[in-house]
Tab-separated table of C-alpha atoms in Angstrom:
chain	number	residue	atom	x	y	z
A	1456	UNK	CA	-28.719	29.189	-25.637
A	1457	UNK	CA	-27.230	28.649	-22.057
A	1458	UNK	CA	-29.519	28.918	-18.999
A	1459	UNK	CA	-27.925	31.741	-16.014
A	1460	UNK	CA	-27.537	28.377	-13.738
A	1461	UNK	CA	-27.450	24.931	-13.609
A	1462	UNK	CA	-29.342	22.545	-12.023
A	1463	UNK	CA	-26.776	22.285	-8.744
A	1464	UNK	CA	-26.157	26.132	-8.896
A	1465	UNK	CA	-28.217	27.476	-5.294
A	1466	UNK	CA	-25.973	30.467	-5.178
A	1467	UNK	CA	-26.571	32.192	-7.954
A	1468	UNK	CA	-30.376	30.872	-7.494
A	1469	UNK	CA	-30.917	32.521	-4.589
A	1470	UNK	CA	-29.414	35.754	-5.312
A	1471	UNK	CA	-31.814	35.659	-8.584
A	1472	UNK	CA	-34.696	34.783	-6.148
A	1473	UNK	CA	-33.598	37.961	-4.083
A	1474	UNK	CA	-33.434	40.410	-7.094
A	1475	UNK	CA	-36.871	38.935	-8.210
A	1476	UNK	CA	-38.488	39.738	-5.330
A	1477	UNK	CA	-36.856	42.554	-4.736
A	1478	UNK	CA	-38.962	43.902	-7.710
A	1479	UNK	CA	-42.508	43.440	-6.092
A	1480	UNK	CA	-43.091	46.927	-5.458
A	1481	UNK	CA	-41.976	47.843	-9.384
A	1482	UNK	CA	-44.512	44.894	-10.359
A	1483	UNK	CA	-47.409	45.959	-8.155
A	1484	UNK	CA	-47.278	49.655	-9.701
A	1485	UNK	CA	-46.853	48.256	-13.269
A	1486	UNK	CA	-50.351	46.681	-12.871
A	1487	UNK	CA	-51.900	49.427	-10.784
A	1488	UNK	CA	-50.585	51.450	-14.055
A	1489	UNK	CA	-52.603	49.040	-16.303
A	1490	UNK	CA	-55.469	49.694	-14.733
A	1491	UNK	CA	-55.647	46.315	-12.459
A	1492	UNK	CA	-58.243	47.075	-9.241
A	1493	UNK	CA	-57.341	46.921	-5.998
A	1494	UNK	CA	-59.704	44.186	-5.590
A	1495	UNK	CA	-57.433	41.862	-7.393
A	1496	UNK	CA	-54.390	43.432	-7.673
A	1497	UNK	CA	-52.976	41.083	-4.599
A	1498	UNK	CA	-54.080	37.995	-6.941
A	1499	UNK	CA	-52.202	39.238	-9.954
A	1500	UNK	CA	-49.364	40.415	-8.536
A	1501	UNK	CA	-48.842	36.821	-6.534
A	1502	UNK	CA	-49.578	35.233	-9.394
A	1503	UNK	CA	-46.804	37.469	-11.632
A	1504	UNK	CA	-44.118	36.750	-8.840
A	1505	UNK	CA	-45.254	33.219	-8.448
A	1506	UNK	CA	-45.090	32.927	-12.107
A	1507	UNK	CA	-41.819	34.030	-12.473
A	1508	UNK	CA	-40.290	32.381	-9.742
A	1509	UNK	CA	-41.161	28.793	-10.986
A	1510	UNK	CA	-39.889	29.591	-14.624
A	1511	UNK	CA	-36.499	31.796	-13.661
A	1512	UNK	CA	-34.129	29.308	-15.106
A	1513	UNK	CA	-36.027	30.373	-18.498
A	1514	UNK	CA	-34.106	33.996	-17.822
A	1515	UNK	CA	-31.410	34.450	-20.230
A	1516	UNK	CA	-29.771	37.674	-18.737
A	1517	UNK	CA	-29.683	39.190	-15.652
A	1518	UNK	CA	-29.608	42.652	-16.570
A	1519	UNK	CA	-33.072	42.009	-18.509
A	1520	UNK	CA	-34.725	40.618	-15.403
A	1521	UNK	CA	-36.905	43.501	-14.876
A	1522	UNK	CA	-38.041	43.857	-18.169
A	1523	UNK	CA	-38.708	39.457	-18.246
A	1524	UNK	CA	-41.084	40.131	-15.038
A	1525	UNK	CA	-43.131	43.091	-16.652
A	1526	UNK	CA	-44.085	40.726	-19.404
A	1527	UNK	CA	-45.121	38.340	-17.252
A	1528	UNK	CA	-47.179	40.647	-14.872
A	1529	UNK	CA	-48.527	42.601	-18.218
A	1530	UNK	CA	-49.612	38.747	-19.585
A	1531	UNK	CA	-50.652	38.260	-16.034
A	1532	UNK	CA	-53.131	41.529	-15.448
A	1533	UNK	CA	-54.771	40.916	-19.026
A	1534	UNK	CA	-55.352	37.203	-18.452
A	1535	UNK	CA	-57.157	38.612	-15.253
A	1536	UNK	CA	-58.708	41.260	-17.054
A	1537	UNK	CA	-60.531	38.803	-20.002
A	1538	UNK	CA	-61.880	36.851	-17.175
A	1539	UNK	CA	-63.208	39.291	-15.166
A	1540	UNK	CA	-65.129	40.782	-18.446
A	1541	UNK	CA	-66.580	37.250	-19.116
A	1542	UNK	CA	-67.771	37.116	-15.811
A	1543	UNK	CA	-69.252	39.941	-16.143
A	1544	UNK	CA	-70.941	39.039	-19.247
A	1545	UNK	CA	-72.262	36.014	-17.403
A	1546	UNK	CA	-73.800	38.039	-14.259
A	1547	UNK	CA	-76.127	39.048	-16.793
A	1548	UNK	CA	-78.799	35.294	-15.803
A	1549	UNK	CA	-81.385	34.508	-18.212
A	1550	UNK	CA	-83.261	35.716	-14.858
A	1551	UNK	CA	-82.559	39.040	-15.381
A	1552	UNK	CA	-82.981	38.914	-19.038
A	1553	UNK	CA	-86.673	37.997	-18.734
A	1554	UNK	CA	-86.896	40.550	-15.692
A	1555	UNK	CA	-86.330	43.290	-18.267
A	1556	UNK	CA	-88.243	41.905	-21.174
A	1557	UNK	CA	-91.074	41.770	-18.598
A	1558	UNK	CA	-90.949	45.697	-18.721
A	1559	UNK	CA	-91.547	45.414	-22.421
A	1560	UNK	CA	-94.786	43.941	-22.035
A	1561	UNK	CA	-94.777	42.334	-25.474
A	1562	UNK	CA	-93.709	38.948	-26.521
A	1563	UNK	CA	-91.552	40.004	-29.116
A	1564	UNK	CA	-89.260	42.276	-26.680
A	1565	UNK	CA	-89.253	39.403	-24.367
A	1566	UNK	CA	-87.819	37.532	-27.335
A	1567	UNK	CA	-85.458	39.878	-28.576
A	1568	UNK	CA	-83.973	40.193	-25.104
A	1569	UNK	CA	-83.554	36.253	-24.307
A	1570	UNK	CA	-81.813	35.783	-27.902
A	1571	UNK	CA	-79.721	38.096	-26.753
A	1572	UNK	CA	-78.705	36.423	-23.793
A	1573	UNK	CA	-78.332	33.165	-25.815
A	1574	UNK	CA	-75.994	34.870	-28.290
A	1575	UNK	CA	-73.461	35.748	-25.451
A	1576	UNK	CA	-73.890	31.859	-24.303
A	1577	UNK	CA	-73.159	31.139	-27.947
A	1578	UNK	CA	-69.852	32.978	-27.787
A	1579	UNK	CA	-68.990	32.441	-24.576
A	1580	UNK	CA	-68.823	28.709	-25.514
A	1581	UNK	CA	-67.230	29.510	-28.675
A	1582	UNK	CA	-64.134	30.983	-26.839
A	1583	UNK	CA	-64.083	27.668	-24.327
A	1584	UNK	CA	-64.245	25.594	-27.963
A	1585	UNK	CA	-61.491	27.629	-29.315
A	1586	UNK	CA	-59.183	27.469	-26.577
A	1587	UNK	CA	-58.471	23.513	-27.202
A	1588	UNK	CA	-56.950	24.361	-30.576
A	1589	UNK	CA	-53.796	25.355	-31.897
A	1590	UNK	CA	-53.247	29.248	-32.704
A	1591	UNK	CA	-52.961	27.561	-36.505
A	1592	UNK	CA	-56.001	25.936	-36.137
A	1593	UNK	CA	-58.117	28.932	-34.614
A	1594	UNK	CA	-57.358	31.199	-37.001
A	1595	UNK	CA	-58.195	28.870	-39.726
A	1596	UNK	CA	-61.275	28.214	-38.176
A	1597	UNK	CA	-62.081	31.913	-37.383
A	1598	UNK	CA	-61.355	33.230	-40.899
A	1599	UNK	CA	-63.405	30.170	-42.170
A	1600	UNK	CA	-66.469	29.739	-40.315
A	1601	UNK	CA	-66.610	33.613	-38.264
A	1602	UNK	CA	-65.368	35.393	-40.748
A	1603	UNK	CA	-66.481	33.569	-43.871
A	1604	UNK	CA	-63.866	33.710	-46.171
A	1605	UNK	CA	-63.225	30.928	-49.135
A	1606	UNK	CA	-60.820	28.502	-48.348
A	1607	UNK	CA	-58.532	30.099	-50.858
A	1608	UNK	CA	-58.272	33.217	-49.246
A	1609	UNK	CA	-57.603	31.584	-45.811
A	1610	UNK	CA	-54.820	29.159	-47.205
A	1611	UNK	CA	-53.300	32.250	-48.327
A	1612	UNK	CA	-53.826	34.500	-45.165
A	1613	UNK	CA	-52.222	31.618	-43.115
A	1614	UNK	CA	-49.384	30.453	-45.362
A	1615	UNK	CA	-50.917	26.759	-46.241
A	1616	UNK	CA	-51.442	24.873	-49.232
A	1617	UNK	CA	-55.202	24.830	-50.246
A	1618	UNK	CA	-55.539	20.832	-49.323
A	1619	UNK	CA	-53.299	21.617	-46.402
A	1620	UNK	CA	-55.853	24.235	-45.121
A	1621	UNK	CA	-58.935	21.972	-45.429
A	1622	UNK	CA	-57.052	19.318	-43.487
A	1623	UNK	CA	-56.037	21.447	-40.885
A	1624	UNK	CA	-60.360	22.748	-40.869
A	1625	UNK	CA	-61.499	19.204	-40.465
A	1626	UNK	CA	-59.404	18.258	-37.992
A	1627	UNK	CA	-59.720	21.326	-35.828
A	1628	UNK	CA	-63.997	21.199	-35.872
A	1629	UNK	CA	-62.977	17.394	-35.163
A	1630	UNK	CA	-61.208	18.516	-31.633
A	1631	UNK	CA	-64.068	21.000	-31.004
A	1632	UNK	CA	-66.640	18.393	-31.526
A	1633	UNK	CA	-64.851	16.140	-29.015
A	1634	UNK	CA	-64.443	18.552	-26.529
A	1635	UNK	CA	-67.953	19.884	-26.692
A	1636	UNK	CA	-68.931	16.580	-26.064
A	1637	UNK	CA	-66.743	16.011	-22.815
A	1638	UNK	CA	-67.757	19.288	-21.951
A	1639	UNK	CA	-71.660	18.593	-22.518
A	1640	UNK	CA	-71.271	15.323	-20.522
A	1641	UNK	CA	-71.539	12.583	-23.692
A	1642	UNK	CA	-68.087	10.943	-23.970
A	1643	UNK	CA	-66.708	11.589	-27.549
């Protein structure tokens, strides 16, 4: 597949750079469509033009330019999206969680509502975990060790040979381990 330009080829880089941002406007209401605040909706549509404009020699076809830059922004405003929910998740301190257990008045409620709050820890650092593998690897793990299947069902879900699929397992709680233990401060 042949690239629009060439390295050496600032004409026809320029006018690309021109049509791109020439679509701002058509980016900034796709988001406000998606239901990106106003808050951030600067950030992401920066970001989405920014994005673009460092990876425009990926374009294939001019006349599909403005359909290229609504993927990005649309990968863009959801990226955006997950991490505002997750921060919202985490505004919720251990603080507050004992705050409203306190209303309970009973140690059990008080209980309840902290293992709550270390359940969405749990998951929260079972995303970060996940992110270091492979999209291979995470679903393996998912169906395996979420989602509980055999290993049978999982080699055939994913297309893998039975040994294959415990290989692939090993290794990928291998990478978590490591990188929970960079993460946690340890070294390997």
């Amino acid at each position: 597949m042949s690239r629009i330009f060439g390295e050496d080829d600032f004409a026809v880089k320029e006018e690309l750079e021109e049509k791109l941002w020439e679509l701002k406007g058509y980016v900034t209401r796709y988001l406000r469509a998606l239901g990106i605040k106003d808050d951030i909706l600067d950030d992401v549509v920066q970001e989405t033009m920014v994005d673009a404009w460092m990876h425009m020699n990926q374009l294939r076809d001019v006349s599909l330019m403005k359909s290229w830059v609504r993927t990005i922004a649309k990968n863009t405003g959801f990226r955006y999206i997950k991490k505002i929910q997750r921060k919202q998740m985490w505004e919720f301190s251990l603080e507050a969680a004992s705050e409203s257990a306190a209303f309970k008045e009973n140690e059990e409620g008080l209980c309840d509502e902290l293992w709550r709050h270390v359940e969405n820890m749990e998951l929260e650092r079972l995303d970060r975990l996940l992110n270091c593998l492979n999209e291979r690897e995470k679903n393996i793990v998912l169906l395996y060790y979420v989602f509980q299947h055999p290993f049978t069902e999982v080699a055939k879900i994913v297309g893998e040979s039975y040994a294959n699929t415990r290989k692939i397992s090993s290794r990928a709680i291998a990478k978590m381990r490591e990188y929970a233990a960079k993460e946690d401060g340890h070294g390997k």
